Short mmCIF file of C-alpha atoms and ligand atoms in Angstrom, two decimals:
data_model
loop_
_atom_site.label_atom_id
_atom_site.label_comp_id
_atom_site.label_asym_id
_atom_site.label_seq_id
_atom_site.Cartn_x
_atom_site.Cartn_y
_atom_site.Cartn_z
CA MET A 1406 -29.31 -41.28 -14.68
CA ASP A 1407 -29.41 -44.38 -12.52
CA ASN A 1408 -31.63 -44.49 -9.44
CA LYS A 1409 -28.85 -42.90 -7.35
CA GLY A 1410 -28.56 -39.86 -9.64
CA CYS A 1411 -25.36 -41.09 -11.25
CA VAL A 1412 -24.79 -40.01 -14.88
CA THR A 1413 -24.47 -43.09 -17.12
CA ALA A 1414 -22.23 -43.07 -20.18
CA ILE A 1415 -21.31 -45.15 -23.23
CA VAL A 1416 -17.72 -44.98 -24.49
CA VAL A 1417 -17.77 -44.87 -28.28
CA GLY A 1418 -14.18 -45.13 -29.48
CA ALA A 1419 -12.21 -46.53 -26.56
CA GLY A 1420 -8.81 -45.31 -27.70
CA LEU A 1421 -6.52 -42.86 -25.99
CA ARG A 1422 -9.02 -40.06 -25.45
CA GLY A 1423 -12.01 -42.29 -24.73
CA ASN A 1424 -10.10 -43.97 -21.91
CA ILE A 1425 -9.00 -40.66 -20.43
CA TYR A 1426 -12.55 -39.36 -20.08
CA ALA A 1427 -13.85 -42.77 -18.97
CA SER A 1428 -11.33 -42.78 -16.12
CA TYR A 1429 -13.34 -39.99 -14.47
CA ALA A 1430 -15.81 -42.73 -13.51
CA LYS A 1431 -13.05 -44.22 -11.34
CA GLU A 1432 -12.51 -40.91 -9.60
CA GLU A 1433 -16.17 -40.04 -9.14
CA HIS A 1434 -17.99 -43.35 -9.11
CA THR A 1435 -21.05 -41.89 -7.39
CA LYS A 1436 -21.45 -39.25 -10.10
CA PHE A 1437 -20.38 -40.99 -13.30
CA LYS A 1438 -20.69 -44.56 -14.50
CA ILE A 1439 -19.54 -46.25 -17.71
CA VAL A 1440 -22.27 -48.69 -18.74
CA ALA A 1441 -21.26 -49.72 -22.27
CA VAL A 1442 -18.45 -49.59 -24.80
CA ALA A 1443 -18.28 -49.68 -28.59
CA ASP A 1444 -14.98 -50.22 -30.39
CA PRO A 1445 -13.94 -52.60 -33.18
CA LYS A 1446 -10.68 -53.42 -31.35
CA GLU A 1447 -11.01 -56.31 -28.96
CA THR A 1448 -8.21 -55.03 -26.69
CA ALA A 1449 -9.95 -51.66 -26.40
CA ARG A 1450 -13.28 -53.25 -25.52
CA LYS A 1451 -11.67 -55.60 -23.00
CA ARG A 1452 -9.86 -52.77 -21.23
CA ILE A 1453 -13.11 -50.89 -20.66
CA LYS A 1454 -15.04 -54.06 -19.84
CA ASP A 1455 -12.54 -55.10 -17.16
CA GLU A 1456 -12.02 -51.61 -15.79
CA PHE A 1457 -15.72 -50.87 -15.37
CA ASP A 1458 -17.14 -54.35 -14.98
CA ILE A 1459 -19.49 -54.19 -17.96
CA SER A 1460 -21.72 -57.12 -18.79
CA LYS A 1461 -21.55 -58.85 -22.16
CA GLU A 1462 -24.72 -57.41 -23.68
CA PHE A 1463 -23.33 -53.88 -23.35
CA ILE A 1464 -20.15 -54.50 -25.30
CA PHE A 1465 -20.31 -53.58 -28.97
CA SER A 1466 -17.84 -53.64 -31.82
CA ASP A 1467 -19.34 -50.70 -33.72
CA TRP A 1468 -21.16 -47.53 -32.70
CA ARG A 1469 -23.96 -48.44 -35.14
CA GLU A 1470 -24.93 -51.42 -32.93
CA VAL A 1471 -25.44 -49.03 -30.02
CA ALA A 1472 -27.35 -46.58 -32.17
CA ALA A 1473 -29.65 -49.41 -33.34
CA LYS A 1474 -30.88 -49.84 -29.76
CA GLU A 1475 -33.22 -47.66 -27.78
CA LYS A 1476 -31.48 -45.08 -25.61
CA PHE A 1477 -30.13 -46.80 -22.48
CA ALA A 1478 -27.74 -44.23 -20.97
CA ASP A 1479 -27.58 -40.48 -20.41
CA CYS A 1480 -24.64 -39.65 -22.59
CA VAL A 1481 -22.02 -40.78 -25.04
CA ILE A 1482 -18.29 -40.09 -24.89
CA LEU A 1483 -17.62 -39.86 -28.63
CA ALA A 1484 -13.88 -40.23 -29.18
CA THR A 1485 -13.52 -41.89 -32.56
CA GLN A 1486 -11.03 -40.45 -35.05
CA ASP A 1487 -11.62 -37.08 -36.72
CA ARG A 1488 -13.38 -38.41 -39.83
CA MET A 1489 -15.73 -40.55 -37.78
CA HIS A 1490 -17.48 -37.87 -35.73
CA LYS A 1491 -20.36 -36.70 -37.91
CA GLU A 1492 -22.45 -39.84 -38.35
CA PRO A 1493 -22.38 -41.06 -34.74
CA ALA A 1494 -22.79 -37.51 -33.37
CA ILE A 1495 -25.99 -37.02 -35.33
CA ALA A 1496 -27.27 -40.55 -34.71
CA PHE A 1497 -26.76 -40.35 -30.94
CA SER A 1498 -28.19 -36.85 -30.70
CA ASN A 1499 -31.28 -38.05 -32.61
CA LEU A 1500 -31.66 -40.77 -29.98
CA GLY A 1501 -31.61 -38.12 -27.24
CA TYR A 1502 -28.11 -38.75 -25.87
CA HIS A 1503 -26.04 -35.89 -24.50
CA ILE A 1504 -22.63 -36.01 -26.15
CA LEU A 1505 -19.07 -35.25 -25.15
CA LEU A 1506 -17.56 -34.88 -28.62
CA GLU A 1507 -13.82 -34.91 -29.15
CA LYS A 1508 -12.51 -32.06 -31.21
CA PRO A 1509 -12.58 -31.37 -34.08
CA MET A 1510 -16.37 -31.55 -34.35
CA ALA A 1511 -15.99 -32.85 -37.91
CA VAL A 1512 -13.74 -32.24 -40.89
CA THR A 1513 -15.91 -30.12 -43.17
CA PRO A 1514 -17.97 -26.98 -42.51
CA ASP A 1515 -21.16 -28.69 -43.69
CA ASP A 1516 -20.62 -31.67 -41.41
CA CYS A 1517 -20.08 -29.32 -38.47
CA ARG A 1518 -23.24 -27.43 -39.38
CA ASP A 1519 -25.22 -30.69 -39.64
CA ILE A 1520 -24.07 -31.76 -36.17
CA ALA A 1521 -24.98 -28.36 -34.73
CA THR A 1522 -28.42 -28.48 -36.35
CA ALA A 1523 -29.13 -31.98 -35.03
CA VAL A 1524 -28.14 -31.01 -31.50
CA LYS A 1525 -30.25 -27.86 -31.61
CA VAL A 1526 -33.29 -29.68 -33.02
CA ASN A 1527 -32.99 -32.47 -30.46
CA GLY A 1528 -32.34 -30.11 -27.54
CA THR A 1529 -29.53 -32.32 -26.28
CA ILE A 1530 -26.33 -31.15 -24.59
CA MET A 1531 -23.14 -31.29 -26.60
CA MET A 1532 -19.74 -30.34 -25.29
CA VAL A 1533 -16.92 -30.18 -27.81
CA CYS A 1534 -13.62 -31.00 -26.11
CA HIS A 1535 -11.90 -27.65 -26.47
CA VAL A 1536 -10.19 -28.62 -23.27
CA LEU A 1537 -8.10 -25.46 -22.79
CA THR A 1538 -11.24 -23.45 -22.06
CA TYR A 1539 -11.86 -25.45 -18.91
CA MET A 1540 -8.48 -24.83 -17.28
CA PRO A 1541 -8.47 -22.77 -14.07
CA LYS A 1542 -6.03 -20.44 -15.85
CA SER A 1543 -8.49 -19.81 -18.67
CA ASN A 1544 -11.30 -19.23 -16.16
CA CYS A 1545 -9.18 -16.71 -14.31
CA ILE A 1546 -8.25 -14.86 -17.53
CA LYS A 1547 -11.87 -14.87 -18.73
CA LYS A 1548 -12.99 -13.41 -15.40
CA LEU A 1549 -10.34 -10.66 -15.59
CA ILE A 1550 -11.62 -9.81 -19.08
CA GLU A 1551 -15.31 -9.90 -18.10
CA ASP A 1552 -14.63 -7.75 -15.04
CA GLY A 1553 -13.28 -5.09 -17.41
CA THR A 1554 -9.83 -5.32 -15.81
CA ILE A 1555 -8.01 -4.67 -19.08
CA GLY A 1556 -10.73 -2.60 -20.76
CA GLU A 1557 -11.68 -3.47 -24.31
CA ILE A 1558 -9.53 -6.15 -25.91
CA MET A 1559 -7.61 -4.80 -28.89
CA ASN A 1560 -5.31 -7.68 -29.67
CA ILE A 1561 -4.68 -11.30 -28.70
CA GLN A 1562 -1.58 -13.30 -29.57
CA LEU A 1563 -1.47 -17.02 -29.00
CA LEU A 1564 1.46 -19.28 -29.71
CA GLU A 1565 1.16 -23.06 -29.75
CA PRO A 1566 4.68 -24.50 -29.63
CA VAL A 1567 4.05 -28.08 -30.74
CA GLY A 1568 7.55 -29.37 -29.97
CA PHE A 1569 9.80 -30.90 -32.61
CA TRP A 1570 9.55 -34.56 -31.58
CA HIS A 1571 5.87 -34.29 -30.67
CA PHE A 1572 5.20 -32.87 -34.13
CA ALA A 1573 7.17 -35.70 -35.77
CA HIS A 1574 5.26 -38.26 -33.72
CA CYS A 1575 1.75 -36.95 -34.48
CA PHE A 1576 1.99 -34.94 -37.69
CA VAL A 1577 4.78 -36.62 -39.67
CA ARG A 1578 4.34 -40.26 -38.69
CA GLY A 1579 1.14 -40.42 -36.67
CA ASN A 1580 -2.63 -40.21 -37.04
CA TRP A 1581 -2.71 -36.63 -38.31
CA HIS A 1582 0.13 -36.65 -40.89
CA ARG A 1583 -2.08 -36.59 -43.99
CA GLU A 1584 -5.06 -34.36 -44.56
CA GLU A 1585 -7.01 -36.98 -46.47
CA ASP A 1586 -6.84 -39.35 -43.49
CA SER A 1587 -7.63 -36.81 -40.79
CA SER A 1588 -7.74 -33.07 -41.43
CA CYS A 1589 -5.52 -30.05 -41.91
CA PHE A 1590 -3.07 -29.14 -39.13
CA LEU A 1591 -5.06 -26.09 -38.03
CA LEU A 1592 -8.22 -28.10 -37.52
CA ALA A 1593 -6.62 -31.18 -36.01
CA LYS A 1594 -4.23 -29.44 -33.66
CA SER A 1595 -5.46 -25.96 -33.16
CA CYS A 1596 -9.22 -25.67 -33.54
CA HIS A 1597 -9.15 -25.30 -29.78
CA ASP A 1598 -6.59 -22.49 -30.00
CA ILE A 1599 -8.82 -20.59 -32.41
CA ASP A 1600 -11.76 -21.42 -30.16
CA LEU A 1601 -9.87 -20.05 -27.15
CA ILE A 1602 -9.18 -16.76 -28.94
CA CYS A 1603 -12.88 -16.49 -29.88
CA TYR A 1604 -13.84 -17.36 -26.29
CA PHE A 1605 -11.71 -14.53 -24.90
CA MET A 1606 -13.07 -12.14 -27.54
CA GLY A 1607 -16.59 -12.97 -26.30
CA LYS A 1608 -19.52 -11.73 -28.38
CA ASN A 1609 -17.15 -9.97 -30.75
CA ARG A 1610 -17.41 -12.02 -33.96
CA CYS A 1611 -14.40 -12.83 -36.14
CA THR A 1612 -15.06 -11.26 -39.54
CA THR A 1613 -11.87 -11.61 -41.58
CA VAL A 1614 -8.93 -13.98 -41.67
CA SER A 1615 -5.73 -14.54 -43.54
CA SER A 1616 -3.30 -17.36 -43.04
CA PHE A 1617 0.06 -18.57 -44.23
CA GLY A 1618 1.83 -21.81 -43.58
CA LYS A 1619 3.66 -24.61 -45.25
CA LEU A 1620 5.32 -27.92 -44.69
CA SER A 1621 9.02 -27.34 -44.15
CA HIS A 1622 11.96 -29.40 -42.98
CA PHE A 1623 10.14 -32.74 -42.60
CA THR A 1624 10.50 -33.41 -46.31
CA LYS A 1625 12.61 -35.57 -48.60
CA GLU A 1626 14.93 -32.65 -49.45
CA ASN A 1627 16.22 -32.68 -45.88
CA LYS A 1628 17.06 -36.36 -45.88
CA GLY A 1629 20.79 -36.15 -46.66
CA TYR A 1630 22.16 -35.47 -43.18
CA ARG A 1631 24.19 -38.40 -41.74
CA GLY A 1632 25.45 -37.34 -38.30
CA TRP A 1633 23.80 -37.76 -34.89
CA PRO A 1634 21.05 -38.88 -34.23
CA LEU A 1635 21.24 -41.09 -37.32
CA THR A 1636 24.38 -42.70 -35.91
CA ALA A 1637 22.36 -43.73 -32.88
CA VAL A 1638 19.96 -45.61 -35.15
CA VAL A 1639 22.62 -47.54 -37.07
CA ASP A 1640 26.45 -47.49 -37.26
CA ASN A 1641 26.81 -46.66 -40.93
CA PRO A 1642 23.76 -44.61 -41.88
CA ASP A 1643 23.75 -45.18 -45.60
CA VAL A 1644 20.40 -45.57 -47.34
CA GLU A 1645 20.33 -49.40 -47.12
CA ASN A 1646 21.38 -49.67 -43.48
CA LEU A 1647 19.15 -46.89 -42.42
CA THR A 1648 16.19 -48.26 -44.34
CA ASP A 1649 16.68 -51.65 -42.72
CA ALA A 1650 17.00 -50.10 -39.25
CA LEU A 1651 13.96 -47.97 -39.74
CA LEU A 1652 11.95 -50.89 -41.08
CA HIS A 1653 12.93 -53.31 -38.36
CA GLY A 1654 14.37 -51.19 -35.56
CA PRO A 1655 12.75 -49.10 -32.87
CA TYR A 1656 12.98 -45.78 -34.59
CA GLY A 1657 10.25 -46.40 -37.16
CA LYS A 1658 9.54 -44.21 -40.10
CA CYS A 1659 11.99 -41.56 -41.29
CA VAL A 1660 10.48 -38.14 -40.67
CA TYR A 1661 12.07 -36.82 -43.86
CA ASP A 1662 10.68 -39.57 -46.02
CA SER A 1663 7.14 -39.99 -44.92
CA ASP A 1664 3.97 -39.29 -46.84
CA ASN A 1665 3.04 -36.47 -44.49
CA ASP A 1666 1.45 -33.36 -45.98
CA VAL A 1667 0.16 -31.22 -43.11
CA VAL A 1668 1.93 -27.93 -42.45
CA SER A 1669 4.73 -27.67 -39.90
CA HIS A 1670 4.08 -24.01 -39.10
CA GLN A 1671 1.13 -21.73 -39.67
CA VAL A 1672 -0.02 -18.27 -38.73
CA VAL A 1673 -3.60 -17.05 -38.69
CA ASN A 1674 -4.49 -13.37 -38.56
CA MET A 1675 -7.98 -12.55 -37.40
CA GLN A 1676 -10.02 -9.37 -37.41
CA PHE A 1677 -13.10 -9.04 -35.23
CA GLU A 1678 -16.28 -6.98 -35.61
CA ASN A 1679 -15.07 -4.06 -33.48
CA GLY A 1680 -11.72 -3.92 -35.29
CA ALA A 1681 -9.83 -5.90 -32.64
CA THR A 1682 -7.20 -8.26 -34.03
CA ALA A 1683 -5.71 -11.59 -33.05
CA SER A 1684 -2.98 -13.81 -34.30
CA PHE A 1685 -2.34 -17.46 -33.78
CA THR A 1686 0.93 -19.22 -34.50
CA GLY A 1687 1.37 -22.99 -34.44
CA VAL A 1688 4.90 -24.23 -35.01
CA ALA A 1689 6.65 -27.59 -34.86
CA PHE A 1690 10.15 -26.31 -34.19
CA THR A 1691 10.09 -25.65 -30.47
CA GLU A 1692 11.64 -26.92 -27.28
CA LYS A 1693 8.42 -26.75 -25.26
CA ILE A 1694 5.61 -29.18 -25.95
CA CYS A 1695 2.24 -27.45 -26.23
CA VAL A 1696 2.97 -24.95 -23.46
CA ARG A 1697 0.90 -22.16 -24.95
CA GLN A 1698 2.04 -18.54 -24.69
CA LEU A 1699 -0.79 -16.02 -24.52
CA LYS A 1700 -0.84 -12.22 -24.61
CA ILE A 1701 -4.02 -10.15 -24.44
CA PHE A 1702 -3.81 -6.39 -24.91
CA GLY A 1703 -6.72 -4.23 -23.77
CA THR A 1704 -7.32 -0.50 -23.59
CA LYS A 1705 -6.63 -0.45 -19.84
CA GLY A 1706 -4.05 -3.16 -19.37
CA GLU A 1707 -2.50 -6.33 -20.61
CA ILE A 1708 -2.45 -9.99 -19.62
CA ARG A 1709 0.45 -12.33 -20.28
CA CYS A 1710 0.49 -16.00 -19.51
CA SER A 1711 2.66 -18.94 -20.31
CA PHE A 1712 0.53 -22.01 -19.62
CA ASP A 1713 3.24 -23.42 -17.37
CA GLY A 1714 3.46 -20.26 -15.25
CA SER A 1715 1.37 -17.62 -13.57
CA ILE A 1716 -0.92 -15.02 -15.11
CA ARG A 1717 0.58 -11.52 -15.13
CA HIS A 1718 -1.76 -8.55 -15.39
CA TYR A 1719 -0.28 -5.08 -15.90
CA ASP A 1720 -2.65 -2.17 -15.21
CA PHE A 1721 -1.99 1.01 -17.25
CA ASN A 1722 -3.65 3.41 -14.75
CA SER A 1723 -1.90 2.32 -11.57
CA ASN A 1724 1.29 1.21 -13.28
CA LYS A 1725 1.06 -1.94 -11.19
CA THR A 1726 1.52 -5.59 -12.01
CA TYR A 1727 -0.66 -8.27 -10.44
CA GLU A 1728 0.11 -11.97 -10.50
CA TYR A 1729 -2.42 -14.76 -10.36
CA GLU A 1730 -1.64 -18.40 -9.89
CA PRO A 1731 -4.88 -20.38 -10.19
CA LEU A 1732 -3.94 -23.82 -9.02
CA ASN A 1733 -5.31 -27.10 -10.21
CA ASP A 1734 -7.02 -29.41 -7.77
CA PRO A 1735 -4.05 -31.32 -6.23
CA ASN A 1736 -6.08 -34.52 -6.23
CA ILE A 1737 -6.37 -34.86 -10.02
CA LYS A 1738 -5.34 -38.40 -10.85
CA PRO A 1739 -2.57 -38.95 -13.44
CA SER A 1740 -4.98 -40.28 -16.09
CA LEU A 1741 -6.78 -36.91 -16.16
CA GLN A 1742 -3.78 -34.60 -15.88
CA GLY A 1743 -3.40 -34.18 -19.65
CA HIS A 1744 -3.33 -30.65 -21.10
CA GLY A 1745 -2.24 -29.25 -17.73
CA GLY A 1746 -5.24 -30.78 -15.95
CA ALA A 1747 -7.69 -29.48 -18.56
CA ASP A 1748 -8.88 -33.02 -19.36
CA TYR A 1749 -10.13 -33.35 -15.78
CA TYR A 1750 -12.02 -30.05 -15.82
CA THR A 1751 -13.54 -30.85 -19.22
CA ILE A 1752 -15.12 -34.15 -18.22
CA LYS A 1753 -16.07 -32.77 -14.78
CA SER A 1754 -17.96 -29.87 -16.38
CA PHE A 1755 -19.67 -32.19 -18.86
CA VAL A 1756 -20.86 -34.60 -16.17
CA GLU A 1757 -22.16 -31.70 -14.07
CA ALA A 1758 -23.91 -30.21 -17.11
CA VAL A 1759 -25.68 -33.53 -17.78
CA GLN A 1760 -26.47 -34.16 -14.11
CA GLU A 1761 -27.93 -30.70 -13.58
CA ASN A 1762 -29.24 -30.42 -17.15
CA ASP A 1763 -27.44 -27.08 -17.19
CA GLN A 1764 -26.23 -25.93 -20.59
CA MET A 1765 -24.38 -23.04 -18.91
CA LYS A 1766 -21.73 -25.47 -17.64
CA VAL A 1767 -20.80 -26.09 -21.29
CA LEU A 1768 -18.40 -23.33 -22.30
CA THR A 1769 -17.79 -24.88 -25.69
CA GLY A 1770 -21.32 -25.64 -26.80
CA VAL A 1771 -22.30 -26.50 -30.29
CA GLU A 1772 -22.94 -22.91 -31.41
CA GLU A 1773 -19.61 -21.47 -30.18
CA SER A 1774 -17.74 -24.53 -31.45
CA LEU A 1775 -19.38 -24.30 -34.85
CA ASN A 1776 -18.44 -20.63 -35.12
CA SER A 1777 -14.80 -21.17 -34.17
CA HIS A 1778 -14.57 -24.20 -36.49
CA LEU A 1779 -15.87 -22.01 -39.32
CA VAL A 1780 -13.04 -19.56 -38.56
CA VAL A 1781 -10.62 -22.48 -38.90
CA PHE A 1782 -12.11 -23.52 -42.25
CA ALA A 1783 -12.04 -19.92 -43.47
CA ALA A 1784 -8.40 -19.54 -42.38
CA GLU A 1785 -7.47 -22.73 -44.19
CA LYS A 1786 -9.17 -21.40 -47.34
CA ALA A 1787 -7.18 -18.16 -46.91
CA ARG A 1788 -3.92 -20.10 -46.65
CA LEU A 1789 -4.64 -22.36 -49.60
CA GLU A 1790 -5.89 -19.55 -51.86
CA ASN A 1791 -3.40 -16.97 -50.58
CA LYS A 1792 -6.07 -14.39 -49.92
CA VAL A 1793 -7.98 -12.60 -47.19
CA VAL A 1794 -11.26 -14.36 -46.46
CA THR A 1795 -14.38 -12.62 -45.15
CA ILE A 1796 -16.66 -14.49 -42.76
CA HIS A 1797 -20.28 -13.40 -43.10
CA PRO A 1798 -22.77 -13.23 -40.20
CA ASP A 1799 -24.56 -16.37 -41.47
CA GLY A 1800 -21.30 -18.35 -41.20
CA THR A 1801 -20.58 -18.53 -44.91
CA TYR A 1802 -17.20 -17.19 -46.03
CA THR A 1803 -15.76 -15.91 -49.27
N1 LIG M 773 -9.11 -32.67 -27.01
C1 LIG M 773 -7.85 -32.88 -27.30
O1 LIG M 773 -6.98 -32.14 -26.88
C2 LIG M 773 -7.47 -34.04 -28.18
C3 LIG M 773 -6.18 -34.60 -28.09
C4 LIG M 773 -5.88 -35.68 -28.90
C5 LIG M 773 -6.82 -36.17 -29.78
N2 LIG M 773 -8.05 -35.60 -29.87
C6 LIG M 773 -9.09 -36.13 -30.78
O2 LIG M 773 -9.73 -37.22 -30.13
C7 LIG M 773 -10.21 -38.17 -31.09
C8 LIG M 773 -9.70 -39.56 -30.74
O3 LIG M 773 -8.29 -39.55 -30.71
P1 LIG M 773 -7.47 -40.77 -30.06
O4 LIG M 773 -6.05 -40.36 -30.03
O5 LIG M 773 -8.14 -41.22 -28.80
O6 LIG M 773 -7.69 -41.88 -31.19
P2 LIG M 773 -7.57 -43.48 -31.08
O7 LIG M 773 -7.26 -43.94 -32.44
O8 LIG M 773 -6.67 -43.85 -29.95
O9 LIG M 773 -9.07 -43.91 -30.68
C9 LIG M 773 -10.13 -43.98 -31.58
C10 LIG M 773 -10.89 -45.27 -31.30
O10 LIG M 773 -12.07 -45.31 -32.11
C11 LIG M 773 -12.28 -46.67 -32.43
N3 LIG M 773 -13.21 -46.86 -33.54
C12 LIG M 773 -12.95 -46.95 -34.87
N4 LIG M 773 -14.08 -47.24 -35.55
C13 LIG M 773 -15.08 -47.32 -34.62
C14 LIG M 773 -16.48 -47.61 -34.71
N5 LIG M 773 -17.07 -47.89 -35.90
N6 LIG M 773 -17.22 -47.62 -33.57
C15 LIG M 773 -16.64 -47.36 -32.38
N7 LIG M 773 -15.31 -47.10 -32.25
C16 LIG M 773 -14.54 -47.06 -33.35
C17 LIG M 773 -10.87 -47.16 -32.76
O11 LIG M 773 -10.77 -48.58 -32.76
C18 LIG M 773 -10.06 -46.52 -31.65
O12 LIG M 773 -9.93 -47.37 -30.51
C19 LIG M 773 -9.70 -37.66 -32.46
O13 LIG M 773 -10.74 -36.96 -33.10
C20 LIG M 773 -8.58 -36.71 -32.08
O14 LIG M 773 -8.31 -35.71 -33.03
C21 LIG M 773 -8.38 -34.55 -29.08
#
């Protein structure tokens, strides 16, 4: 911390996510200060440099240059791409930095375990950006559960409607369209959905998973259609014209002819230690974009919530329905309004955790995140091997 008690941070990976979290320093300049940036892209470095008035010696083109120096800030915002989390996470933790780590933690179970071990050995704070957990809605639901309002949870259902064009943008054409470049769909998109289910289940450990899913529709077999919206791309949408328009026009790659391989829809069934069950569905083919639908069924009542609406609690004993509408802070600036304001609450909690050295402010610490990531890896094994996978208490799964 600087001499005024302000938490100092280095942005490592100044892309979309790095900039979002960094912008908190604009909102709360007495609490949070960006003091350095590392990114190979000159435009990315310049944006942060200009925005936060950073002097030349604190601008780096690679995280390794930062890690080669002695620790000079409190924390690191680590927002490089999925396959570039492990090495810097371990290196910065070894140097004593607290870390805000974008999800997924890493792309293999062993890499996740190695990160968790390093953080535990070093005694540093790590928050994995399972942003949904930090939403006022999630806090309200968690409190209802912990207060025993719906008794013992017997079943949770969570739907992540990705949205058809959003899916095409990210998972057919974009950064996460091939597993070998990023990770599987469940890890890339929905490790925080699985984490949210585990968070609501509390100490009840997930023991067994199955999963099914495949890539449908966004494949070469579905390329033959020639009506709208193809006619909006080019007048006569034959292969040559369309190819030319897609190569040189604004519409970019054809979603039916890409090299994408991540699934377009997937279900995960989960069984927990006490026999409670949960299911997660992620699906591309939806109108809504990431407006999660959640249902939690307990022995005394149920909770239903669409993430764009209120929380509805029905109590079995009184036969009454209660509505809760936890509102976001109206002053959240546009840069931090992503994920229904969850981005704001994530970075706010992290900065407070570092400032107060209070691990309790981190709802998605390294241990919980590791466990929910292992559920993701186990579910992916279940899908690929078409079998039910058992997760053992030591985190291994067969
Ligand atoms: N929490 C969420 O809801 C959420 C949402 C979207 C993305 N993500 C995750 O956030 C992470 C970042 O995603 P993004 O969309 O911001 O990506 P991005 O590509 O916009 O940003 C990544 C940045 O890392 C930089 N980089 C590459 N090599 C580097 C190096 N050696 N040293 C320092 N920087 C380096 C790149 O130049 C780039 O600017 C990914 O892991 C992604 O899956 C999380």
